[in-house]
Amino acid sequence: MRKTIGIVALIVLFLIILTACGQTEEEQGSVELVDELTAIEVELDIPEFAEIGEAVTFNSIVTHGDDLVEDANEVIYEIWLDGQKEASIMVEADAQEGHIYSLDYTFEEAGVYHVQTHVTARGMHRMPTEQIQIGEEEITADHSHSHDQQHDDNHAHHHHHNDVDIDTELKNDRLVVQIVVEGDKYESGNVTFEMWQEEGEQRDWLDLFEVGNGVYELRDIEGLSGQYSVIVHIQDEEIHEHVNMTLDF
């Protein structure tokens, strides 16, 4: 009798261990799936205005799903005066507090400046951009650089996937994207390009700016060259669509 009870207890214990192992493997698979489908997010926090000679703090707040990313490989701030992207400077973040990567910077001349943070973490790269006005002088954006004129006659492309239609047109220093979902112009949503080139393993995630009437723009594209594979992520509270396409810059 005792021997029978012992055998039963061993069988029950074995089943418990087997079930726990299966759950662990399932949970690990779920985590891996989330990691593959979830991009890192970078919130770039800078003031809208500062005085000449005033120390300004830039903050890049990095997350990955619910995780706070404290192990970013690289956080670099690119800074340029409006209309002078070719003369931009790159400055590495010089302070870190948890998942917040900071840089203190002082502007010596008045004008409108672009600040773009380049964050590389967990095999992904994000580059959000913000603007800051220094002093009272406001400089009007100049999109007529000779470097950009080569794009004026570039091709327009149409892409269709299920109920999503995307038209792209390269003009000056931006890519104009028209999005239609189920026959209606897509507005007030989040549109992100996941981009990579065949020879590179790193993927860049670039957020598009909405300009209205179903039109979005990918700006500051001077650094893009060659052919890119792109997954267009279109997301709001009701939909989450992915459209695959190829773009040439």
PDB file of N, CA, C and O in Angstrom, residues 14-62:
ATOM      1  N   PHE A  14       5.883  14.418 -11.122  1.00  0.00           N
ATOM      2  CA  PHE A  14       6.414  14.490 -12.484  1.00  0.00           C
ATOM      3  C   PHE A  14       5.506  15.327 -13.380  1.00  0.00           C
ATOM      4  O   PHE A  14       5.964  16.152 -14.171  1.00  0.00           O
ATOM      5  N   LEU A  15       4.177  15.124 -13.223  1.00  0.00           N
ATOM      6  CA  LEU A  15       3.220  15.880 -14.041  1.00  0.00           C
ATOM      7  C   LEU A  15       3.274  17.361 -13.716  1.00  0.00           C
ATOM      8  O   LEU A  15       3.167  18.216 -14.600  1.00  0.00           O
ATOM      9  N   ILE A  16       3.448  17.690 -12.431  1.00  0.00           N
ATOM     10  CA  ILE A  16       3.539  19.102 -12.012  1.00  0.00           C
ATOM     11  C   ILE A  16       4.765  19.760 -12.629  1.00  0.00           C
ATOM     12  O   ILE A  16       4.713  20.865 -13.165  1.00  0.00           O
ATOM     13  N   ILE A  17       5.919  19.047 -12.576  1.00  0.00           N
ATOM     14  CA  ILE A  17       7.165  19.586 -13.146  1.00  0.00           C
ATOM     15  C   ILE A  17       7.025  19.759 -14.647  1.00  0.00           C
ATOM     16  O   ILE A  17       7.438  20.781 -15.224  1.00  0.00           O
ATOM     17  N   LEU A  18       6.417  18.780 -15.331  1.00  0.00           N
ATOM     18  CA  LEU A  18       6.250  18.841 -16.784  1.00  0.00           C
ATOM     19  C   LEU A  18       5.362  20.014 -17.183  1.00  0.00           C
ATOM     20  O   LEU A  18       5.656  20.747 -18.140  1.00  0.00           O
ATOM     21  N   THR A  19       4.276  20.221 -16.417  1.00  0.00           N
ATOM     22  CA  THR A  19       3.368  21.339 -16.705  1.00  0.00           C
ATOM     23  C   THR A  19       4.072  22.670 -16.519  1.00  0.00           C
ATOM     24  O   THR A  19       3.932  23.586 -17.325  1.00  0.00           O
ATOM     25  N   ALA A  20       4.858  22.788 -15.429  1.00  0.00           N
ATOM     26  CA  ALA A  20       5.584  24.037 -15.151  1.00  0.00           C
ATOM     27  C   ALA A  20       6.579  24.345 -16.259  1.00  0.00           C
ATOM     28  O   ALA A  20       6.718  25.491 -16.691  1.00  0.00           O
ATOM     29  N   CYS A  21       7.272  23.313 -16.746  1.00  0.00           N
ATOM     30  CA  CYS A  21       8.242  23.521 -17.825  1.00  0.00           C
ATOM     31  C   CYS A  21       7.548  23.991 -19.088  1.00  0.00           C
ATOM     32  O   CYS A  21       8.020  24.890 -19.792  1.00  0.00           O
ATOM     33  N   GLY A  22       6.376  23.378 -19.388  1.00  0.00           N
ATOM     34  CA  GLY A  22       5.630  23.794 -20.567  1.00  0.00           C
ATOM     35  C   GLY A  22       5.187  25.227 -20.484  1.00  0.00           C
ATOM     36  O   GLY A  22       5.261  25.980 -21.452  1.00  0.00           O
ATOM     37  N   GLN A  23       4.717  25.661 -19.295  1.00  0.00           N
ATOM     38  CA  GLN A  23       4.292  27.035 -19.112  1.00  0.00           C
ATOM     39  C   GLN A  23       5.461  27.991 -19.280  1.00  0.00           C
ATOM     40  O   GLN A  23       5.330  29.049 -19.877  1.00  0.00           O
ATOM     41  N   THR A  24       6.644  27.579 -18.743  1.00  0.00           N
ATOM     42  CA  THR A  24       7.821  28.439 -18.848  1.00  0.00           C
ATOM     43  C   THR A  24       8.212  28.647 -20.304  1.00  0.00           C
ATOM     44  O   THR A  24       8.500  29.754 -20.739  1.00  0.00           O
ATOM     45  N   GLU A  25       8.200  27.533 -21.083  1.00  0.00           N
ATOM     46  CA  GLU A  25       8.544  27.642 -22.491  1.00  0.00           C
ATOM     47  C   GLU A  25       7.546  28.504 -23.231  1.00  0.00           C
ATOM     48  O   GLU A  25       7.894  29.305 -24.100  1.00  0.00           O
ATOM     49  N   GLU A  26       6.244  28.368 -22.873  1.00  0.00           N
ATOM     50  CA  GLU A  26       5.203  29.166 -23.527  1.00  0.00           C
ATOM     51  C   GLU A  26       5.369  30.632 -23.203  1.00  0.00           C
ATOM     52  O   GLU A  26       5.238  31.503 -24.071  1.00  0.00           O
ATOM     53  N   GLU A  27       5.685  30.931 -21.924  1.00  0.00           N
ATOM     54  CA  GLU A  27       5.883  32.316 -21.515  1.00  0.00           C
ATOM     55  C   GLU A  27       7.086  32.914 -22.223  1.00  0.00           C
ATOM     56  O   GLU A  27       7.069  34.049 -22.683  1.00  0.00           O
ATOM     57  N   GLN A  28       8.191  32.130 -22.350  1.00  0.00           N
ATOM     58  CA  GLN A  28       9.382  32.614 -23.025  1.00  0.00           C
ATOM     59  C   GLN A  28       9.087  32.912 -24.486  1.00  0.00           C
ATOM     60  O   GLN A  28       9.524  33.920 -25.035  1.00  0.00           O
ATOM     61  N   GLY A  29       8.308  31.995 -25.117  1.00  0.00           N
ATOM     62  CA  GLY A  29       7.949  32.225 -26.507  1.00  0.00           C
ATOM     63  C   GLY A  29       7.130  33.483 -26.665  1.00  0.00           C
ATOM     64  O   GLY A  29       7.299  34.245 -27.609  1.00  0.00           O
ATOM     65  N   SER A  30       6.225  33.725 -25.700  1.00  0.00           N
ATOM     66  CA  SER A  30       5.403  34.933 -25.746  1.00  0.00           C
ATOM     67  C   SER A  30       6.249  36.182 -25.622  1.00  0.00           C
ATOM     68  O   SER A  30       6.053  37.163 -26.337  1.00  0.00           O
ATOM     69  N   VAL A  31       7.243  36.160 -24.709  1.00  0.00           N
ATOM     70  CA  VAL A  31       8.126  37.306 -24.515  1.00  0.00           C
ATOM     71  C   VAL A  31       8.924  37.577 -25.769  1.00  0.00           C
ATOM     72  O   VAL A  31       9.073  38.716 -26.202  1.00  0.00           O
ATOM     73  N   GLU A  32       9.456  36.473 -26.399  1.00  0.00           N
ATOM     74  CA  GLU A  32      10.240  36.647 -27.607  1.00  0.00           C
ATOM     75  C   GLU A  32       9.395  37.264 -28.716  1.00  0.00           C
ATOM     76  O   GLU A  32       9.848  38.111 -29.468  1.00  0.00           O
ATOM     77  N   LEU A  33       8.098  36.819 -28.812  1.00  0.00           N
ATOM     78  CA  LEU A  33       7.216  37.351 -29.839  1.00  0.00           C
ATOM     79  C   LEU A  33       6.970  38.828 -29.627  1.00  0.00           C
ATOM     80  O   LEU A  33       7.017  39.623 -30.569  1.00  0.00           O
ATOM     81  N   VAL A  34       6.729  39.232 -28.371  1.00  0.00           N
ATOM     82  CA  VAL A  34       6.512  40.637 -28.061  1.00  0.00           C
ATOM     83  C   VAL A  34       7.745  41.450 -28.420  1.00  0.00           C
ATOM     84  O   VAL A  34       7.654  42.525 -28.995  1.00  0.00           O
ATOM     85  N   ASP A  35       8.927  40.926 -28.097  1.00  0.00           N
ATOM     86  CA  ASP A  35      10.164  41.645 -28.400  1.00  0.00           C
ATOM     87  C   ASP A  35      10.326  41.856 -29.893  1.00  0.00           C
ATOM     88  O   ASP A  35      10.777  42.903 -30.337  1.00  0.00           O
ATOM     89  N   GLU A  36       9.956  40.839 -30.696  1.00  0.00           N
ATOM     90  CA  GLU A  36      10.122  40.947 -32.131  1.00  0.00           C
ATOM     91  C   GLU A  36       9.150  41.950 -32.736  1.00  0.00           C
ATOM     92  O   GLU A  36       9.457  42.616 -33.712  1.00  0.00           O
ATOM     93  N   LEU A  37       7.950  42.080 -32.161  1.00  0.00           N
ATOM     94  CA  LEU A  37       6.917  42.924 -32.741  1.00  0.00           C
ATOM     95  C   LEU A  37       6.888  44.318 -32.156  1.00  0.00           C
ATOM     96  O   LEU A  37       6.235  45.209 -32.700  1.00  0.00           O
ATOM     97  N   THR A  38       7.585  44.540 -31.058  1.00  0.00           N
ATOM     98  CA  THR A  38       7.519  45.816 -30.368  1.00  0.00           C
ATOM     99  C   THR A  38       8.775  46.629 -30.587  1.00  0.00           C
ATOM    100  O   THR A  38       9.878  46.175 -30.310  1.00  0.00           O
ATOM    101  N   ALA A  39       8.597  47.846 -31.090  1.00  0.00           N
ATOM    102  CA  ALA A  39       9.736  48.737 -31.290  1.00  0.00           C
ATOM    103  C   ALA A  39      10.056  49.471 -30.003  1.00  0.00           C
ATOM    104  O   ALA A  39       9.197  49.648 -29.145  1.00  0.00           O
ATOM    105  N   ILE A  40      11.311  49.876 -29.873  1.00  0.00           N
ATOM    106  CA  ILE A  40      11.625  50.772 -28.770  1.00  0.00           C
ATOM    107  C   ILE A  40      10.939  52.108 -29.037  1.00  0.00           C
ATOM    108  O   ILE A  40      10.719  52.493 -30.180  1.00  0.00           O
ATOM    109  N   GLU A  41      10.580  52.804 -27.984  1.00  0.00           N
ATOM    110  CA  GLU A  41       9.980  54.130 -28.114  1.00  0.00           C
ATOM    111  C   GLU A  41      10.919  55.152 -27.484  1.00  0.00           C
ATOM    112  O   GLU A  41      11.517  54.900 -26.424  1.00  0.00           O
ATOM    113  N   VAL A  42      11.058  56.291 -28.136  1.00  0.00           N
ATOM    114  CA  VAL A  42      11.924  57.347 -27.630  1.00  0.00           C
ATOM    115  C   VAL A  42      11.140  58.652 -27.581  1.00  0.00           C
ATOM    116  O   VAL A  42      10.663  59.137 -28.610  1.00  0.00           O
ATOM    117  N   GLU A  43      10.987  59.183 -26.402  1.00  0.00           N
ATOM    118  CA  GLU A  43      10.359  60.496 -26.232  1.00  0.00           C
ATOM    119  C   GLU A  43      11.472  61.536 -26.074  1.00  0.00           C
ATOM    120  O   GLU A  43      12.257  61.468 -25.126  1.00  0.00           O
ATOM    121  N   LEU A  44      11.538  62.454 -27.011  1.00  0.00           N
ATOM    122  CA  LEU A  44      12.547  63.510 -26.965  1.00  0.00           C
ATOM    123  C   LEU A  44      11.949  64.732 -26.280  1.00  0.00           C
ATOM    124  O   LEU A  44      10.999  65.331 -26.785  1.00  0.00           O
ATOM    125  N   ASP A  45      12.498  65.085 -25.149  1.00  0.00           N
ATOM    126  CA  ASP A  45      11.971  66.187 -24.341  1.00  0.00           C
ATOM    127  C   ASP A  45      12.971  67.348 -24.346  1.00  0.00           C
ATOM    128  O   ASP A  45      14.055  67.232 -23.775  1.00  0.00           O
ATOM    129  N   ILE A  46      12.605  68.429 -25.036  1.00  0.00           N
ATOM    130  CA  ILE A  46      13.437  69.639 -25.051  1.00  0.00           C
ATOM    131  C   ILE A  46      12.518  70.841 -24.913  1.00  0.00           C
ATOM    132  O   ILE A  46      11.343  70.774 -25.287  1.00  0.00           O
ATOM    133  N   PRO A  47      13.005  71.961 -24.381  1.00  0.00           N
ATOM    134  CA  PRO A  47      12.166  73.164 -24.290  1.00  0.00           C
ATOM    135  C   PRO A  47      11.896  73.746 -25.672  1.00  0.00           C
ATOM    136  O   PRO A  47      12.655  73.496 -26.621  1.00  0.00           O
ATOM    137  N   GLU A  48      10.818  74.532 -25.797  1.00  0.00           N
ATOM    138  CA  GLU A  48      10.496  75.159 -27.079  1.00  0.00           C
ATOM    139  C   GLU A  48      11.296  76.437 -27.301  1.00  0.00           C
ATOM    140  O   GLU A  48      11.474  76.861 -28.447  1.00  0.00           O
ATOM    141  N   PHE A  49      11.786  77.041 -26.210  1.00  0.00           N
ATOM    142  CA  PHE A  49      12.472  78.326 -26.334  1.00  0.00           C
ATOM    143  C   PHE A  49      13.582  78.412 -25.296  1.00  0.00           C
ATOM    144  O   PHE A  49      13.465  77.897 -24.179  1.00  0.00           O
ATOM    145  N   ALA A  50      14.674  79.083 -25.676  1.00  0.00           N
ATOM    146  CA  ALA A  50      15.768  79.345 -24.728  1.00  0.00           C
ATOM    147  C   ALA A  50      16.508  80.592 -25.198  1.00  0.00           C
ATOM    148  O   ALA A  50      16.420  80.992 -26.365  1.00  0.00           O
ATOM    149  N   GLU A  51      17.242  81.189 -24.287  1.00  0.00           N
ATOM    150  CA  GLU A  51      18.013  82.385 -24.609  1.00  0.00           C
ATOM    151  C   GLU A  51      19.417  81.994 -25.074  1.00  0.00           C
ATOM    152  O   GLU A  51      19.916  80.901 -24.774  1.00  0.00           O
ATOM    153  N   ILE A  52      20.052  82.898 -25.801  1.00  0.00           N
ATOM    154  CA  ILE A  52      21.443  82.697 -26.198  1.00  0.00           C
ATOM    155  C   ILE A  52      22.306  82.588 -24.937  1.00  0.00           C
ATOM    156  O   ILE A  52      22.166  83.386 -24.011  1.00  0.00           O
ATOM    157  N   GLY A  53      23.168  81.580 -24.894  1.00  0.00           N
ATOM    158  CA  GLY A  53      24.037  81.402 -23.745  1.00  0.00           C
ATOM    159  C   GLY A  53      23.409  80.677 -22.579  1.00  0.00           C
ATOM    160  O   GLY A  53      24.073  80.432 -21.564  1.00  0.00           O
ATOM    161  N   GLU A  54      22.151  80.299 -22.700  1.00  0.00           N
ATOM    162  CA  GLU A  54      21.462  79.586 -21.613  1.00  0.00           C
ATOM    163  C   GLU A  54      21.667  78.077 -21.769  1.00  0.00           C
ATOM    164  O   GLU A  54      21.545  77.525 -22.866  1.00  0.00           O
ATOM    165  N   ALA A  55      22.008  77.410 -20.674  1.00  0.00           N
ATOM    166  CA  ALA A  55      22.182  75.958 -20.707  1.00  0.00           C
ATOM    167  C   ALA A  55      20.825  75.285 -20.888  1.00  0.00           C
ATOM    168  O   ALA A  55      19.881  75.558 -20.151  1.00  0.00           O
ATOM    169  N   VAL A  56      20.723  74.414 -21.887  1.00  0.00           N
ATOM    170  CA  VAL A  56      19.477  73.719 -22.210  1.00  0.00           C
ATOM    171  C   VAL A  56      19.699  72.225 -22.015  1.00  0.00           C
ATOM    172  O   VAL A  56      20.735  71.681 -22.404  1.00  0.00           O
ATOM    173  N   THR A  57      18.729  71.554 -21.402  1.00  0.00           N
ATOM    174  CA  THR A  57      18.832  70.112 -21.182  1.00  0.00           C
ATOM    175  C   THR A  57      17.945  69.369 -22.166  1.00  0.00           C
ATOM    176  O   THR A  57      16.752  69.640 -22.279  1.00  0.00           O
ATOM    177  N   PHE A  58      18.558  68.423 -22.903  1.00  0.00           N
ATOM    178  CA  PHE A  58      17.825  67.517 -23.781  1.00  0.00           C
ATOM    179  C   PHE A  58      17.683  66.181 -23.056  1.00  0.00           C
ATOM    180  O   PHE A  58      18.655  65.669 -22.494  1.00  0.00           O
ATOM    181  N   ASN A  59      16.495  65.593 -23.087  1.00  0.00           N
ATOM    182  CA  ASN A  59      16.256  64.287 -22.482  1.00  0.00           C
ATOM    183  C   ASN A  59      15.678  63.325 -23.514  1.00  0.00           C
ATOM    184  O   ASN A  59      14.709  63.657 -24.208  1.00  0.00           O
ATOM    185  N   SER A  60      16.271  62.140 -23.605  1.00  0.00           N
ATOM    186  CA  SER A  60      15.716  61.058 -24.414  1.00  0.00           C
ATOM    187  C   SER A  60      15.223  59.979 -23.449  1.00  0.00           C
ATOM    188  O   SER A  60      16.019  59.374 -22.722  1.00  0.00           O
ATOM    189  N   ILE A  61      13.908  59.754 -23.448  1.00  0.00           N
ATOM    190  CA  ILE A  61      13.276  58.805 -22.529  1.00  0.00           C
ATOM    191  C   ILE A  61      12.969  57.541 -23.324  1.00  0.00           C
ATOM    192  O   ILE A  61      12.139  57.545 -24.236  1.00  0.00           O
ATOM    193  N   VAL A  62      13.648  56.438 -22.989  1.00  0.00           N
ATOM    194  CA  VAL A  62      13.627  55.246 -23.833  1.00  0.00           C
ATOM    195  C   VAL A  62      12.885  54.103 -23.134  1.00  0.00           C
ATOM    196  O   VAL A  62      13.198  53.743 -21.997  1.00  0.00           O
TER     197      VAL A  62
END
